[in-house]
Structures are given as C-alpha cells and as structure tokens.
PDB file of C-alpha atoms in Angstrom:
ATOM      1  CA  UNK A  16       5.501  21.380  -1.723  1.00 91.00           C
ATOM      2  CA  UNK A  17       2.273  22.712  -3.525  1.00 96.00           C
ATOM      3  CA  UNK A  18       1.002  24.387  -0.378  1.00 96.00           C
ATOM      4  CA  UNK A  19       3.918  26.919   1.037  1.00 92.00           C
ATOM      5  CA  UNK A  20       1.943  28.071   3.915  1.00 95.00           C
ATOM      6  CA  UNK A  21      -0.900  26.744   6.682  1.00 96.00           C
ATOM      7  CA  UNK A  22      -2.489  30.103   4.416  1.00 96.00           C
ATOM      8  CA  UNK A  23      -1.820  28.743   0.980  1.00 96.00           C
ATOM      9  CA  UNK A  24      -3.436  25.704   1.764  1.00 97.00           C
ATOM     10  CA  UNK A  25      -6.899  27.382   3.510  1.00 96.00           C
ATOM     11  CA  UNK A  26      -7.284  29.966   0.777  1.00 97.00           C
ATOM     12  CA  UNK A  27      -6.780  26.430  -1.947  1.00 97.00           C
ATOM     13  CA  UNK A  28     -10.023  25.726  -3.815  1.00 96.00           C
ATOM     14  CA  UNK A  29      -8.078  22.006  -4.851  1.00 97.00           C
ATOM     15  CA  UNK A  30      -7.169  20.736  -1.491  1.00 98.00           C
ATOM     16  CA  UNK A  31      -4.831  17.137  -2.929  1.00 98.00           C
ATOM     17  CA  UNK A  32      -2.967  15.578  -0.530  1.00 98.00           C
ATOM     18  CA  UNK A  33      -0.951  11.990  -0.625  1.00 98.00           C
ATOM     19  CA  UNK A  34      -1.055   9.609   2.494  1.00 97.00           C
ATOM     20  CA  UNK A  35       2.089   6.945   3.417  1.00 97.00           C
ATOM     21  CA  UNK A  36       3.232   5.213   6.425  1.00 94.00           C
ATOM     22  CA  UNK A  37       3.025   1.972   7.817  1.00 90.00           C
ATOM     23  CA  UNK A  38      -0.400   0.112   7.594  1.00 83.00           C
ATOM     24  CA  UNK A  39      -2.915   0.213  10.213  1.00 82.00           C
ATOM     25  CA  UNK A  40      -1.910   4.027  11.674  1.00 83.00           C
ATOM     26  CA  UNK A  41      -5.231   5.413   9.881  1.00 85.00           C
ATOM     27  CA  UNK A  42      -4.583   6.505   6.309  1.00 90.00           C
ATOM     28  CA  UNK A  43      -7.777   4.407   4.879  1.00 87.00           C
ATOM     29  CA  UNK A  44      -9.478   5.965   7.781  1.00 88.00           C
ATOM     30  CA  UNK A  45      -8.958   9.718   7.037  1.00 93.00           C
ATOM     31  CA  UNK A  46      -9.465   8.902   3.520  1.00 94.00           C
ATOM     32  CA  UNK A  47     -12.719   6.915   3.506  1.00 93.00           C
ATOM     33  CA  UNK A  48     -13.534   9.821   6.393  1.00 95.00           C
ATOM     34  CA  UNK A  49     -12.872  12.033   3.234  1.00 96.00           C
ATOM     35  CA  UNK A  50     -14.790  10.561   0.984  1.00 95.00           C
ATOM     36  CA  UNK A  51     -18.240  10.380   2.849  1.00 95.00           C
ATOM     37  CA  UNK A  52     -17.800  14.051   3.512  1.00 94.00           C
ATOM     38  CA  UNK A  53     -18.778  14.620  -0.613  1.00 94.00           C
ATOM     39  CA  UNK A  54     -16.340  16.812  -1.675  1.00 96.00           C
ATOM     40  CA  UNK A  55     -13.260  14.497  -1.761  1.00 98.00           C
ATOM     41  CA  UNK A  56     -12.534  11.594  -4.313  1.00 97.00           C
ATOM     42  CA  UNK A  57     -10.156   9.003  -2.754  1.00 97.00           C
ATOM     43  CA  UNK A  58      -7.899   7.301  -5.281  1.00 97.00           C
ATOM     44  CA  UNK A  59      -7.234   4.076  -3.710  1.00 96.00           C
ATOM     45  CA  UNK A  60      -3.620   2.920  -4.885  1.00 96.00           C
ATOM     46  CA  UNK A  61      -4.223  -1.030  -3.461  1.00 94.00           C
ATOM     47  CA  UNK A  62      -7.449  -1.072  -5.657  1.00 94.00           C
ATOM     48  CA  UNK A  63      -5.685   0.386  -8.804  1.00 96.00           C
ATOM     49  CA  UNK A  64      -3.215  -2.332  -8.053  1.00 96.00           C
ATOM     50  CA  UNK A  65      -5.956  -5.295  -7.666  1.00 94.00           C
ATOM     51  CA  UNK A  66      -8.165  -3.914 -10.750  1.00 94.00           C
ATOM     52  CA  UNK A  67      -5.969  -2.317 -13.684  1.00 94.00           C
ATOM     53  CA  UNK A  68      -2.387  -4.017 -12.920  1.00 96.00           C
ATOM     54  CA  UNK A  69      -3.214  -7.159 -11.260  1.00 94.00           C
ATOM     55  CA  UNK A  70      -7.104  -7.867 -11.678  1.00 90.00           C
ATOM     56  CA  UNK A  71      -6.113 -10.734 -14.725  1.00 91.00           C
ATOM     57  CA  UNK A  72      -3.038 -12.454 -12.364  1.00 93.00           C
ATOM     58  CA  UNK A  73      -5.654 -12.372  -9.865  1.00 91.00           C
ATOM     59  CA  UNK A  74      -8.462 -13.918 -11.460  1.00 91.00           C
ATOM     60  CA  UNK A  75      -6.311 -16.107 -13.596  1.00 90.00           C
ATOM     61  CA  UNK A  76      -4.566 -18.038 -10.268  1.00 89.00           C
ATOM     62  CA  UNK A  77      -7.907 -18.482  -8.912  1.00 88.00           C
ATOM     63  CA  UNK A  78      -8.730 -20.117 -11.845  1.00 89.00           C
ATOM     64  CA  UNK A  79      -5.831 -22.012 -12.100  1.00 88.00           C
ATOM     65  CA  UNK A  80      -6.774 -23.624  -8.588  1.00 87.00           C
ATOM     66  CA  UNK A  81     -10.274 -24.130  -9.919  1.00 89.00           C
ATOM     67  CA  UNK A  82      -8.733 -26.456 -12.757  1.00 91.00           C
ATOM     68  CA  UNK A  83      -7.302 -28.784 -10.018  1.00 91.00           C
ATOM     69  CA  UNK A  84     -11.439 -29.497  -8.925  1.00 91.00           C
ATOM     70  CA  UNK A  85     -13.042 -32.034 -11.816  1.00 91.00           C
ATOM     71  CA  UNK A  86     -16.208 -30.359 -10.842  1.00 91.00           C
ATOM     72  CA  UNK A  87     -15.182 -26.667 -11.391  1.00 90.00           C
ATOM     73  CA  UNK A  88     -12.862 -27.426 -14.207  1.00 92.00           C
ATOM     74  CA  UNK A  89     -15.666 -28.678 -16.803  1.00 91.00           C
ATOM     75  CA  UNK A  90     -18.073 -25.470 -15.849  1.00 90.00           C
ATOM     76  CA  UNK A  91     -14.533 -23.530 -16.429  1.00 89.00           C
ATOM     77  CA  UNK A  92     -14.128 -25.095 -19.978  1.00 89.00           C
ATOM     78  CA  UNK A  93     -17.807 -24.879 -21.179  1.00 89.00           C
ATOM     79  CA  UNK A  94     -18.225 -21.011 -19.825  1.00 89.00           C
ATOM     80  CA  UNK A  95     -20.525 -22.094 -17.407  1.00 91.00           C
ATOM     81  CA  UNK A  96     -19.076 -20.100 -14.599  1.00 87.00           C
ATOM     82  CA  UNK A  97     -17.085 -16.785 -14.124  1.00 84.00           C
ATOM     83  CA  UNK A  98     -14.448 -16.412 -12.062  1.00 86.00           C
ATOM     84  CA  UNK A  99     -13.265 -12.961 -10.980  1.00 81.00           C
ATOM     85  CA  UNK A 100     -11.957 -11.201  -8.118  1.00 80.00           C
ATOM     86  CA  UNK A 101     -14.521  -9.135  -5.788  1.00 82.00           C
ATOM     87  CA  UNK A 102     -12.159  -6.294  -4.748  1.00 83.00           C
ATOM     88  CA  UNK A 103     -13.415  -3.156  -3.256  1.00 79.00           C
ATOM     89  CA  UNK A 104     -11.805  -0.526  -1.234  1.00 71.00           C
ATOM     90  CA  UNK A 105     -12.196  -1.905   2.275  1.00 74.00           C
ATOM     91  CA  UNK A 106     -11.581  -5.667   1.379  1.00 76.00           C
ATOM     92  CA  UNK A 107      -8.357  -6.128  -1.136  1.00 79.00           C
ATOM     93  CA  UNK A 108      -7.549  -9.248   0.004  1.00 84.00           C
ATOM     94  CA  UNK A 109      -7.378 -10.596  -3.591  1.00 87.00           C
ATOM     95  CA  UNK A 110      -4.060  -8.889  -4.150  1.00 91.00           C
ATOM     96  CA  UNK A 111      -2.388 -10.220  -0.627  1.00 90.00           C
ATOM     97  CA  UNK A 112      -3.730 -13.539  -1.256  1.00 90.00           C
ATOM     98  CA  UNK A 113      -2.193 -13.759  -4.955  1.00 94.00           C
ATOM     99  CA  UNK A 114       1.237 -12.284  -3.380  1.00 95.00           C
ATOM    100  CA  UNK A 115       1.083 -14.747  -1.232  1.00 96.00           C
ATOM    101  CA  UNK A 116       3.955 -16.418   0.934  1.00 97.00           C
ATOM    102  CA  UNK A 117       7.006 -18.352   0.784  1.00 98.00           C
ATOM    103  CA  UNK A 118       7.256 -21.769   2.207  1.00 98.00           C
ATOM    104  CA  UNK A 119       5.847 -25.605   2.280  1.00 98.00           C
ATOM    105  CA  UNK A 120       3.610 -26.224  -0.481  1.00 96.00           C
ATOM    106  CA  UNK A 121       2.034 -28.357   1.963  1.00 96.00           C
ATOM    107  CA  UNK A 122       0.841 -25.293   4.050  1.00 96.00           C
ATOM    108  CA  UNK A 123      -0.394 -23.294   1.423  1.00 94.00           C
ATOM    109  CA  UNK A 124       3.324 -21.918   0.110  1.00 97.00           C
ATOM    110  CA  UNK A 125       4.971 -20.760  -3.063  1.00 97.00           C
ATOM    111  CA  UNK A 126       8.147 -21.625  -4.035  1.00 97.00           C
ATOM    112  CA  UNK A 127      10.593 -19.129  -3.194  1.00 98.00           C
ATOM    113  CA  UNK A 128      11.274 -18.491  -7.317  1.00 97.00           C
ATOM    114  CA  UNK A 129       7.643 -17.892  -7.358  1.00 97.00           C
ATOM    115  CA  UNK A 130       7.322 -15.308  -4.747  1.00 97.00           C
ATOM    116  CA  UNK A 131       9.736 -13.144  -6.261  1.00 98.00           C
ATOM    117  CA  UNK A 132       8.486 -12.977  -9.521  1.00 98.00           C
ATOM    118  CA  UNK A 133       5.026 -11.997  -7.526  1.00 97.00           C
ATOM    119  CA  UNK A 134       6.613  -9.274  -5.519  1.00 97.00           C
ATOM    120  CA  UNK A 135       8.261  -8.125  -8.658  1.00 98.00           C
ATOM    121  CA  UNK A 136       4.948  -7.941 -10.415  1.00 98.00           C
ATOM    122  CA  UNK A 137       3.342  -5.906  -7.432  1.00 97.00           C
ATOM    123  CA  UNK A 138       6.381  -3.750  -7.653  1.00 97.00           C
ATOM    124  CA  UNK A 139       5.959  -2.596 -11.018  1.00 98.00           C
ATOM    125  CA  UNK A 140       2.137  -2.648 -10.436  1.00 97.00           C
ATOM    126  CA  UNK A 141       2.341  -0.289  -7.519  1.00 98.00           C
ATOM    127  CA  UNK A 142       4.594   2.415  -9.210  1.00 98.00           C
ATOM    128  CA  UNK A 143       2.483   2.473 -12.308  1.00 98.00           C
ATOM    129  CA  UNK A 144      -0.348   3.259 -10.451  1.00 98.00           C
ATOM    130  CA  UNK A 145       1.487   5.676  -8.003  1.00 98.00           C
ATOM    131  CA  UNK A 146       1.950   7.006 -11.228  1.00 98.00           C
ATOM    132  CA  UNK A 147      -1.798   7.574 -12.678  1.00 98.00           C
ATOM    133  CA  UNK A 148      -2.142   9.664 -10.083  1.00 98.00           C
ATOM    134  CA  UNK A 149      -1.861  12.839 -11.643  1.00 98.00           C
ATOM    135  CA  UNK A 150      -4.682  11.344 -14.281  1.00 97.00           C
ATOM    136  CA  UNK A 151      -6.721  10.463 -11.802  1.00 98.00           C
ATOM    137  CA  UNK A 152      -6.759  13.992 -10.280  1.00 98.00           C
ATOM    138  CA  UNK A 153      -7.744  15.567 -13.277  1.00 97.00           C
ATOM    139  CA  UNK A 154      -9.968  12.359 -14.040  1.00 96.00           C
ATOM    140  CA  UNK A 155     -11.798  13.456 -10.425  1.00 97.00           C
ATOM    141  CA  UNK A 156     -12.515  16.865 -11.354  1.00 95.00           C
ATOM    142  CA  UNK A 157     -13.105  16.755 -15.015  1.00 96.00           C
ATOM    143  CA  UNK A 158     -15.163  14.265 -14.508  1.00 95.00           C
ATOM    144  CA  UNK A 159     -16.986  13.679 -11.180  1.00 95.00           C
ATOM    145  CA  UNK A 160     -16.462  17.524 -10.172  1.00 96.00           C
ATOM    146  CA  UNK A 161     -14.569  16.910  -7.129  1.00 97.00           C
ATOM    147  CA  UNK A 162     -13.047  19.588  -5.919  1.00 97.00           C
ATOM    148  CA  UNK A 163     -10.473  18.014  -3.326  1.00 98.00           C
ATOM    149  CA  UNK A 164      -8.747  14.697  -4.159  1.00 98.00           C
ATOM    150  CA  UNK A 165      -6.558  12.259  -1.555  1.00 98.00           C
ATOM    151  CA  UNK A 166      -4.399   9.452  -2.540  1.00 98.00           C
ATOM    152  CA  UNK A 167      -4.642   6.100  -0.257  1.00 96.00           C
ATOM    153  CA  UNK A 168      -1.254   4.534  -0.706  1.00 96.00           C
ATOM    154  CA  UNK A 169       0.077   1.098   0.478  1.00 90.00           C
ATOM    155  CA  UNK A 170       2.573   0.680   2.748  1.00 91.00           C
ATOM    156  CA  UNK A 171       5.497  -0.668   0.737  1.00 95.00           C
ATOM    157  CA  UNK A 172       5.765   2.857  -1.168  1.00 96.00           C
ATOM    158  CA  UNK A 173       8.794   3.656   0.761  1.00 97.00           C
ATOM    159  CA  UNK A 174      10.447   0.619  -0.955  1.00 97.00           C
ATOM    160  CA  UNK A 175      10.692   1.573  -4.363  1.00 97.00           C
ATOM    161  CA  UNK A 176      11.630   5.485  -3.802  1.00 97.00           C
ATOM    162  CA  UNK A 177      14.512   7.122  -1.982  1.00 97.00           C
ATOM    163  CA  UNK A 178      13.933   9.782   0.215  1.00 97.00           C
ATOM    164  CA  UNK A 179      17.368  11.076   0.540  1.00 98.00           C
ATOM    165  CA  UNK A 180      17.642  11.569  -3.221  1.00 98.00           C
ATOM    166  CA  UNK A 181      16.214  15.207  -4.338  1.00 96.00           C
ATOM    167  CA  UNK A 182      15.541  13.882  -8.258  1.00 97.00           C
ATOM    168  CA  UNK A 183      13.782  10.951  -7.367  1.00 98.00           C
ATOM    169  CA  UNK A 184      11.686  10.529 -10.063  1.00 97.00           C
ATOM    170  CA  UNK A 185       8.526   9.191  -8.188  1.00 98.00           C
ATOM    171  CA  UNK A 186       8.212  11.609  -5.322  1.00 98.00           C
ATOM    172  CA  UNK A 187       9.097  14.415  -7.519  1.00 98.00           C
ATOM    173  CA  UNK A 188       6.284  14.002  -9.819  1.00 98.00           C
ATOM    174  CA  UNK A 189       3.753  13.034  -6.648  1.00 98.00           C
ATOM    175  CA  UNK A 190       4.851  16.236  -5.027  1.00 97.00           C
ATOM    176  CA  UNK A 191       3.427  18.203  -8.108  1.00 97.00           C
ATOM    177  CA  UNK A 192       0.426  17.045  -7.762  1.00 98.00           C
ATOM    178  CA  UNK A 193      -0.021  16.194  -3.905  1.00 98.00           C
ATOM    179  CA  UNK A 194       0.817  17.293  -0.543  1.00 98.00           C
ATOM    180  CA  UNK A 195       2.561  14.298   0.526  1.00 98.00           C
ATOM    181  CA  UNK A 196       1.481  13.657   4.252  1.00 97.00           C
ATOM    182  CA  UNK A 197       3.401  10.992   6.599  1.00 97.00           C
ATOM    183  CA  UNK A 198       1.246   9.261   8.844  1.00 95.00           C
ATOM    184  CA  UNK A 199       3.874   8.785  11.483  1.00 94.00           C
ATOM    185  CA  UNK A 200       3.306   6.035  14.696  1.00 89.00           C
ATOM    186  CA  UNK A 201       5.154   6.151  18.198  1.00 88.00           C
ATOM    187  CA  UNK A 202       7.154   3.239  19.070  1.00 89.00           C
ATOM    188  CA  UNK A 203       4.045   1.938  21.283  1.00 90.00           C
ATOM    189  CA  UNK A 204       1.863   2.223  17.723  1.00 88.00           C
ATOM    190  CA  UNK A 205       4.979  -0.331  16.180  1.00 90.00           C
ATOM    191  CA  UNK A 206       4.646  -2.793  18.851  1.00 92.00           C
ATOM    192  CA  UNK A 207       1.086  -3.136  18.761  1.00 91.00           C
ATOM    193  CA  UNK A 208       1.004  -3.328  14.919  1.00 91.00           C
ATOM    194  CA  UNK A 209       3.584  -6.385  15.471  1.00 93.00           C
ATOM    195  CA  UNK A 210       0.933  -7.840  18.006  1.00 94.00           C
ATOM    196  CA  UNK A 211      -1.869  -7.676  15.334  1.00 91.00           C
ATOM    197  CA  UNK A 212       0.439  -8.959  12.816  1.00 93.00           C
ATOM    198  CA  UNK A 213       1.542 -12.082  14.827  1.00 93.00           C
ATOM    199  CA  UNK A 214      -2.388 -12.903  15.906  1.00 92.00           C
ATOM    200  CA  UNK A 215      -3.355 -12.937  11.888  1.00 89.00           C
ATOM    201  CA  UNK A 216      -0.101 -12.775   9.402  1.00 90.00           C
ATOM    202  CA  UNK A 217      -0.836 -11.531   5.943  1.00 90.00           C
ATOM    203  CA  UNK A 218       1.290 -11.561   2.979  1.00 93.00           C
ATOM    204  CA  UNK A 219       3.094  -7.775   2.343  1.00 92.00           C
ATOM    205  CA  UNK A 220       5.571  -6.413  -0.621  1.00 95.00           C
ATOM    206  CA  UNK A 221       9.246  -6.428   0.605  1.00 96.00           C
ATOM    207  CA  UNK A 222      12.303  -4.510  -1.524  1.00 95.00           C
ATOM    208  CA  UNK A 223      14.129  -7.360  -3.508  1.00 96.00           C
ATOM    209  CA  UNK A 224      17.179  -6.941  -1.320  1.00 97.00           C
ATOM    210  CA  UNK A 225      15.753  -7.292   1.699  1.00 97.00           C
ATOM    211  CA  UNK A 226      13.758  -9.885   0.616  1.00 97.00           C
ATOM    212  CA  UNK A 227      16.829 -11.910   0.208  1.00 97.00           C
ATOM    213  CA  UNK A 228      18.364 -10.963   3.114  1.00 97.00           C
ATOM    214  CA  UNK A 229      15.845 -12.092   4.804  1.00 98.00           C
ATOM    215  CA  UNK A 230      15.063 -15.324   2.768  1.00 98.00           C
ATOM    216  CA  UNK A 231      18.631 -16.187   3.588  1.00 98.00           C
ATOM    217  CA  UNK A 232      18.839 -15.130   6.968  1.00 98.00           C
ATOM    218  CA  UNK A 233      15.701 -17.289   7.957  1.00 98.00           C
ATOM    219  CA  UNK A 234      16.947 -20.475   6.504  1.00 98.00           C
ATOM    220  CA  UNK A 235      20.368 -19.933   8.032  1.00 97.00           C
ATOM    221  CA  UNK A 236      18.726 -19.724  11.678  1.00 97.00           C
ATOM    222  CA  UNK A 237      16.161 -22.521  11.413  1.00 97.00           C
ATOM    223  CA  UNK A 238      17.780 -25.316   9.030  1.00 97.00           C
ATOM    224  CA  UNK A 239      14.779 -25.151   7.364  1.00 96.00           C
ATOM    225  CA  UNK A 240      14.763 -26.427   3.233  1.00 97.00           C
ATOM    226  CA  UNK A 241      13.257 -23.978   1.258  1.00 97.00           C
ATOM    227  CA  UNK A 242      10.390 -26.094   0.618  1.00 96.00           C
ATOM    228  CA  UNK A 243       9.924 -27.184   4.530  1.00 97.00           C
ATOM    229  CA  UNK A 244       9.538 -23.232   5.648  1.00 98.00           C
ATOM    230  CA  UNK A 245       6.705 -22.736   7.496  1.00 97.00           C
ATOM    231  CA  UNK A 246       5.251 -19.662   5.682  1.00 97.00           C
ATOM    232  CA  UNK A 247       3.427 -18.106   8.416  1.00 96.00           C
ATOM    233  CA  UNK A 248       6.614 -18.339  10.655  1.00 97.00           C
ATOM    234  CA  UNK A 249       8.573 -16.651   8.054  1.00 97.00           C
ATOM    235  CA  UNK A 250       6.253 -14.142   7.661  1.00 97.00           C
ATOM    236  CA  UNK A 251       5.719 -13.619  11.041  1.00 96.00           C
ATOM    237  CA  UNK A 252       9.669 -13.396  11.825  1.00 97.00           C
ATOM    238  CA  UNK A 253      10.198 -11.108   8.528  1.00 96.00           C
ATOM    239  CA  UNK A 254       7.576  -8.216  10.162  1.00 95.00           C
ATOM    240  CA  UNK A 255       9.574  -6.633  13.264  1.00 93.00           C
ATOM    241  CA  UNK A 256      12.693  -6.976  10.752  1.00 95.00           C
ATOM    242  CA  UNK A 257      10.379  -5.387   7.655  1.00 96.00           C
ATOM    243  CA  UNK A 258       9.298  -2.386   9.697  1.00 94.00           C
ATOM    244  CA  UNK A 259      12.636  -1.552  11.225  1.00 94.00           C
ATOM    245  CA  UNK A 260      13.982  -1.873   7.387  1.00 96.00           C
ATOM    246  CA  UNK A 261      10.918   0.801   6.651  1.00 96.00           C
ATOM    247  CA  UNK A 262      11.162   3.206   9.616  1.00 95.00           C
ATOM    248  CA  UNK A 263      13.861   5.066   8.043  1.00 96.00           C
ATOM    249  CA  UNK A 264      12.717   5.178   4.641  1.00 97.00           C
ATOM    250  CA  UNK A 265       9.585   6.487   5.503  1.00 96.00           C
ATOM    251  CA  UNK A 266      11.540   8.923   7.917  1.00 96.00           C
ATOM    252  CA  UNK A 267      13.550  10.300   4.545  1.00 97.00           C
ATOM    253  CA  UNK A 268      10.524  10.824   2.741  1.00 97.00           C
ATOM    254  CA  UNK A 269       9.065  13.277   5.367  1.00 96.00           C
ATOM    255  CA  UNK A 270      11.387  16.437   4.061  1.00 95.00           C
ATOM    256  CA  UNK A 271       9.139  16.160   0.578  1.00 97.00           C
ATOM    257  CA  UNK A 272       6.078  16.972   2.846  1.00 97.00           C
ATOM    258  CA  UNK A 273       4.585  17.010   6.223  1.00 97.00           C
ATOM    259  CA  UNK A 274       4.276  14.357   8.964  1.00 96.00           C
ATOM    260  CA  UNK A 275       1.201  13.907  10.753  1.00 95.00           C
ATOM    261  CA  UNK A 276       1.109  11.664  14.223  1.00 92.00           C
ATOM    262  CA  UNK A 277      -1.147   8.568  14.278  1.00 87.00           C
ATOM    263  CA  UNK A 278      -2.678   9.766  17.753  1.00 86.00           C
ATOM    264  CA  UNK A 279      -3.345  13.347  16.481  1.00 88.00           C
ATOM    265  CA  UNK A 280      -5.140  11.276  13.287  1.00 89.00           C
ATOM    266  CA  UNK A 281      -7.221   9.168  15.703  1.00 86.00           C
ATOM    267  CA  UNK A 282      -8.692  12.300  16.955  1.00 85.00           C
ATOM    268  CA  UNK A 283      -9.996  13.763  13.478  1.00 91.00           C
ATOM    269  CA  UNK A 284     -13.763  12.845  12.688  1.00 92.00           C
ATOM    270  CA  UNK A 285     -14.647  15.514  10.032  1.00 95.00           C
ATOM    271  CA  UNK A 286     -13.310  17.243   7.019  1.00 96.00           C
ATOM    272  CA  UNK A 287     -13.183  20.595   8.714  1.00 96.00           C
ATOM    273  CA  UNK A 288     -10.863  18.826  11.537  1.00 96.00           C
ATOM    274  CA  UNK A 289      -8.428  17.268   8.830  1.00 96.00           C
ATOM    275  CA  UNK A 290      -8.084  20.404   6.860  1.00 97.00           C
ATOM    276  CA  UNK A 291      -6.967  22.499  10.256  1.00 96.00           C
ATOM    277  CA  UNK A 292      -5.015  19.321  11.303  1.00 96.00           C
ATOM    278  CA  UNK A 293      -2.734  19.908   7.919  1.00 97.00           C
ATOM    279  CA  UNK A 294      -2.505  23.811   8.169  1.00 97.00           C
ATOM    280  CA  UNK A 295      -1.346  23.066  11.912  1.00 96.00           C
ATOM    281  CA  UNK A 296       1.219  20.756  10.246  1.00 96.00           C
ATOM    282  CA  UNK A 297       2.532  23.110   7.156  1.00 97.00           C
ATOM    283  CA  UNK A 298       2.882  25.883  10.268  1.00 95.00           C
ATOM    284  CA  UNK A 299       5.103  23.435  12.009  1.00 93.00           C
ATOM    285  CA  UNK A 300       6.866  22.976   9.010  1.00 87.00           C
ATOM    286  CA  UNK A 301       7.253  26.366   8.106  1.00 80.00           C
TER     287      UNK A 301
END
C-alpha cells in the first residue's frame, strides 16, 4: 500500500485513493462529496468507459436505430442532425443502455451472440481505462493543480482481476498509484440492493464464465428459447446469483488495501471526515 500508516497518510500532501464494491453502497457519493470540496479531482472510470472506449459504439447504435425511422434517417444522411450520447458523471445510462440485455427481440432484447460481444467490449473498455489511471493522476495535478485525486470505479472491477493472486497485473499497478479502498455492505445492505434492483432492472457487466453459466442455467429452468427470454426476468434472476458470484472477489481484493463499511460511509459529509475515516481504517489495518 502507498500509505503504511494512519500517520503516513495525514502527513501526505497527495492524498489518491481507489473506490470498489458493489453499486449503490456510496462510492459516487464520497467521490462527488470529494470533488465539491475543491481540492480533489474524481476520475470517473464509467465516464472514461462511455466517452474514450465506448462514446462511438454508443452513438453509432443510436444511430443505427435512428436509420429504422424514414423521418430521422434522411436528416441522418444529409447531416442535418447529430446524434451523440449526453453522458455525464451522475447519468451514464448511455453505456448500460448499449450493454443492454439478453432476450426477446420483441421486448427490447439482443441476441444472446450479441450480448457477449457487448460485455466483451465493456470488458476490455473498463481495464483500459482502469488503466489510464495513473495518467490521469498526473494529468490532475500537472494540469488542473489538484492536489488529492480519487478513482470512481464500477462495480464489475472484481471480474476481470484476482484477488488471491499477488502479481496480478491490474491491482498491482492501481496499488502504485492508489490506496485501494473497499466499500464493504452488511448482508441487510445486499438484500436491499436486490429490492432496488428487482423494482427497476438495469443492464450490468458479468465475467464470461458466469455469464454462461448463467445463460445456461436460466434456459434450463424456464424452457425458455433463447429468443423467447424475457430479458428483464433474466436479468432480474441473474442479480442475487451475480452478487453472491462477486462477494468473494471483492472480499480477496481487500488484502491489497483497506475496507471501509457502507454505514460508517453514510455518516461522512466532509473531506475532513473522509480523510480521518481512512486513517481510522489503515490503523485497523495496521
């Protein structure tokens, strides 16, 4: 870790720390929290995603629908309008909606061939810009003169690194740059993010092989074509299954930093708060 000690970290005059763990337990929060205090630059990894790796993919399937409308097609064709994706940092649903979900056509699914070569593209997407973030931290302060930097990751980071593995590439080159911090929920924080999820289902990045464990398993139970799947039901049926697949993942990636509890993050309103929050963490650690 690049902070040894709850001291090492007070006396640093570049405070960088990384955020993980399942979506909704606050890390957008603490970082846009960050932010508006002035002195931190939050590198956003979902909006790296949805404007460097993904912004064309984006803007070219919305376009693609747009062909399908006589209308819209003809303004397309003459450069009469521009189509484009308005992503910002609190509203990236242009990357969920172009991941999309697997199912009847008829009820707004992609084939499952489709899908995968989606989630493969936000694979790749997400470690390349897990892996700008060194750039961006000297980008931050070279630049912009921040003097603190935090890095906003999705939740599906835990899929493409292994915890357990001490050379893994990715962490090992995050934790030279960052204090990796796990934002860590109770089992009461799990249930209620399965709650939300069932009310309003949204598309999310799976690991290949549990994708098709899952794919497989699905189709199995129901007797359901590929092309008859119901895409919010599978989506809906995959969560539970997706965060249990997670939990340990996440759980193995806490040894490269430390772990932070979702309740003790609802309680932190200012920078001053977070920064004794993480010292109280590193002297649990130590």
């Amino acid at each position: 870790m690049i902070y040894q000690s709850a001291q090492d970290w007070r006396d640093a005059k570049h405070k960088r720390v990384l955020f993980y763990g399942m979506s909704g337990l606050g890390k957008t929060h603490l970082s846009n929290m960050l932010r508006d205090s002035g002195a931190w630059f939050h590198y956003s990894i979902d909006y790296r995603i949805g404007t460097r790796y993904m912004g064309e993919l984006i803007a070219d399937n919305a376009k693609a629908h747009a062909m399908q409308v006589p209308f819209l097609r003809d303004l397309l064709l003459t450069d009469s309008i521009y189509i484009g994706s308005n992503i910002t940092f609190n509203n990236l649903a242009p990357v969920s909606t172009y991941l999309g979900k697997p199912g009847d056509p008829l009820k707004g699914g992609l084939p499952i061939e489709e899908y995968r070569q989606r989630q493969e593209q936000f694979r790749r997407a997400e470690i390349a810009a897990l892996e700008d973030t060194a750039h961006f931290i000297t980008r931050a302060e070279s630049l912009y003169g921040y003097p603190h930097f935090v890095c906003d990751t999705g939740g599906s980071i835990c899929e493409w690194v292994d915890g357990d593995d001490p050379d893994d590439a990715l962490l090992s080159e995050l934790s030279k740059h960052c204090l990796l911090v796990y934002l860590k929920g109770s089992e009461a924080h799990t249930q209620e993010l399965i709650r939300r999820f069932d009310r309003a289902p949204k598309p999310m990045a799976y690991q290949p092989e549990f994708l098709d464990g899952a794919w497989a398993d699905y189709l199995k139970e129901t007797g359901n074509a590929p092309d008859k799947v119901d895409p919010d039901a599978f989506i809906r049926w995959t969560y539970a299954r997706a965060l249990a697949h997670r939990q340990p993942r996440y759980d193995a990636m806490a040894k490269w930093g430390v772990t932070l509890t979702a309740d003790e993050v609802a309680g932190v309103n200012t920078a001053d708060q977070f920064e004794d929050m993480v010292a109280s963490a590193l002297e649990r650690h130590a």
